[in-house]
Amino acid sequence: MTRRSRESSCSVARRFAVLTLLLSCVLTSSAADNDFTEEQIIGINYGRVADNIPNPAQAVSLMQQMKIGKVRIYDSDPDVLSALADSGLQVAMSVTNDLIGGLSEDPDTADQWIANNVAAYPRTQIRFIIVGNELFSYPNLNLTWYQVLPAMNNLHDSLVKRGLADNVKVTTSLAVDILGSSYPPSAGQFRDDIQWPLMKPILDFIYNSQSTFYINVYPYLAYASNPAEISVDYALFGNGPSLVPVQDGNYVYKSLLDAQLDAVISAMEKVGYGDTKLAVGETGWPSAGDQGQSGANVAYAAYYNRRLVRRVLSNPPAGTPKRAGVFIPTYLFALFNEDMKPGPTTERHWGLLYPNGSEVYPVDLTGQKEDDAYPPLQVPDTTAPATDPKTEAPATSQPFDTAGTWCVAKSEADPTALQTALDYACGTGGADCAPIQNGGLCYQPDTLPSHSSYAFNQYYQTQKKAGGTCDFSGTAQLTTQNPSAGTCVFLYIPG
């Protein structure tokens, strides 16, 4: 997901242009005779750049419990592919960037890769092979750029030979920085260095093989880089007072994701492949970040993913203004927070789950629950307030109100009873416990009473109007002394 600055590679492009166009090939099977369609189900990215997450079998079980329909993995790990067997999950697996060269040069190498990683797993529903990830975002790998299409061709030919090409499609996944122009959406155009020598022949392959082009799209990155110009409602599918729709010809855009996707579609149209099927290979919102990383918080992450899932799974499909009513397969990023990812704090906080399998925030992946069916969310004062889609009222907090009442753990409470109560508050009770997870604003002091106090208060403040009490089997009590300290803010809701 890390984005790199763009550099011109025109000289390299010219050198390889003729070779690439020749290698766009005549496909060895007629995909037009086989309409490859996808079920309207939500996908998840299963990244594993971490040393503290569940094993593959446990991860698959969690995905099933979450009602996830498809999963994208970033390699062809045999343990993961085996764990996915008979799971009901449709799989998009990956060819890592380092293998592309060998697969592009030798059809036998590609055939052996298919034998080892696809044919060997008949009980795993492998639907896509993604050759490389965001490769065109890395100018230092520009020689590999021109190996992507030959590798795709060789893998496809192997699938055809083995009778697998009707059910397994080959594609690649790129980031939105492949666009040289993106605003307004109708002006969307691929970068000059890749438009004709790379994007046109790759899209030709994808279209003629009835595959799907994967694009990684992150409205968060655009919003965080320019929060003064991009409203939070536009970024979060909101409809509050900050939303200013974008008019582009006959189309009206009320969400940044729609605008970004239609910019990609416009770019595809300009090279003659506007009808190519499109999937969102990655999208999401970080639940935590460094100071100054605008908008990276649990509330915004929850709003984005909840609303996104409802849009993706709406019946009829929402599509985009340019593709109204068309289902666009979408994979959320990501299943887990990944503690070993380099870069800013946001890189390690995209997950729907903590490493222990608990939710960072609740999200219904069937797309049935509206925003107001969830417990209220607290938006930190350091970010602009999100808006409730029903009332258009800011979802603000009152962090240091001195006249309120808070619910905290009793100092004499039995530790075992306290732990049981904490588990309830963060689980069935629905309290937002993200700030007391490792790295959260209220993680320190890392003690059971401190964490319990935060969780108890979150539950009490959000549930008291519905009859929630501050008792927790005798382990909690009310106090008029605000327990907030430093960056750790204890919620207070009057009434």
PDB file of C-alpha atoms in Angstrom, residues 82 88 94 99 141 144 159 161 169 223 227 237 245 310 317 329 337 362 375 384 405 430 457 462 467 474 494:
ATOM      1  CA  SER A  82      -4.619 -25.949   2.219  1.00  0.00           C
ATOM      2  CA  GLY A  88     -16.518 -21.938   0.735  1.00  0.00           C
ATOM      3  CA  SER A  94      -0.840 -13.830  -6.118  1.00  0.00           C
ATOM      4  CA  LEU A  99       8.787 -14.487  -9.576  1.00  0.00           C
ATOM      5  CA  LEU A 141      11.298  -1.999 -11.076  1.00  0.00           C
ATOM      6  CA  THR A 144       9.849  -5.941 -14.506  1.00  0.00           C
ATOM      7  CA  LEU A 159      -4.512 -22.985 -17.498  1.00  0.00           C
ATOM      8  CA  LYS A 161      -3.761 -26.628 -21.499  1.00  0.00           C
ATOM      9  CA  LYS A 169      -8.580 -16.062 -14.521  1.00  0.00           C
ATOM     10  CA  TYR A 223      -8.372  12.797   2.106  1.00  0.00           C
ATOM     11  CA  PRO A 227      -8.362  17.457   4.311  1.00  0.00           C
ATOM     12  CA  PHE A 237     -19.983   8.163   1.884  1.00  0.00           C
ATOM     13  CA  PRO A 245     -21.162  16.863  -4.749  1.00  0.00           C
ATOM     14  CA  ARG A 310     -23.707  -1.729   2.210  1.00  0.00           C
ATOM     15  CA  PRO A 317     -25.918  -3.048  -7.126  1.00  0.00           C
ATOM     16  CA  PRO A 329     -16.211  -6.904  -6.704  1.00  0.00           C
ATOM     17  CA  ASN A 337      -3.691  -5.313  11.941  1.00  0.00           C
ATOM     18  CA  PRO A 362     -18.057  -3.959  14.722  1.00  0.00           C
ATOM     19  CA  PRO A 375     -23.306   1.580  19.248  1.00  0.00           C
ATOM     20  CA  ALA A 384     -13.180  16.806  11.869  1.00  0.00           C
ATOM     21  CA  THR A 405     -20.484  11.174  35.829  1.00  0.00           C
ATOM     22  CA  GLY A 430     -20.349  -3.626  22.253  1.00  0.00           C
ATOM     23  CA  ASN A 457     -17.291   3.794  30.830  1.00  0.00           C
ATOM     24  CA  THR A 462     -23.467   4.671  25.158  1.00  0.00           C
ATOM     25  CA  GLY A 467     -31.059   1.070  30.517  1.00  0.00           C
ATOM     26  CA  GLY A 474     -20.217  -5.480  41.385  1.00  0.00           C
ATOM     27  CA  PRO A 494     -24.982  14.048  29.083  1.00  0.00           C
TER      28      PRO A 494
END
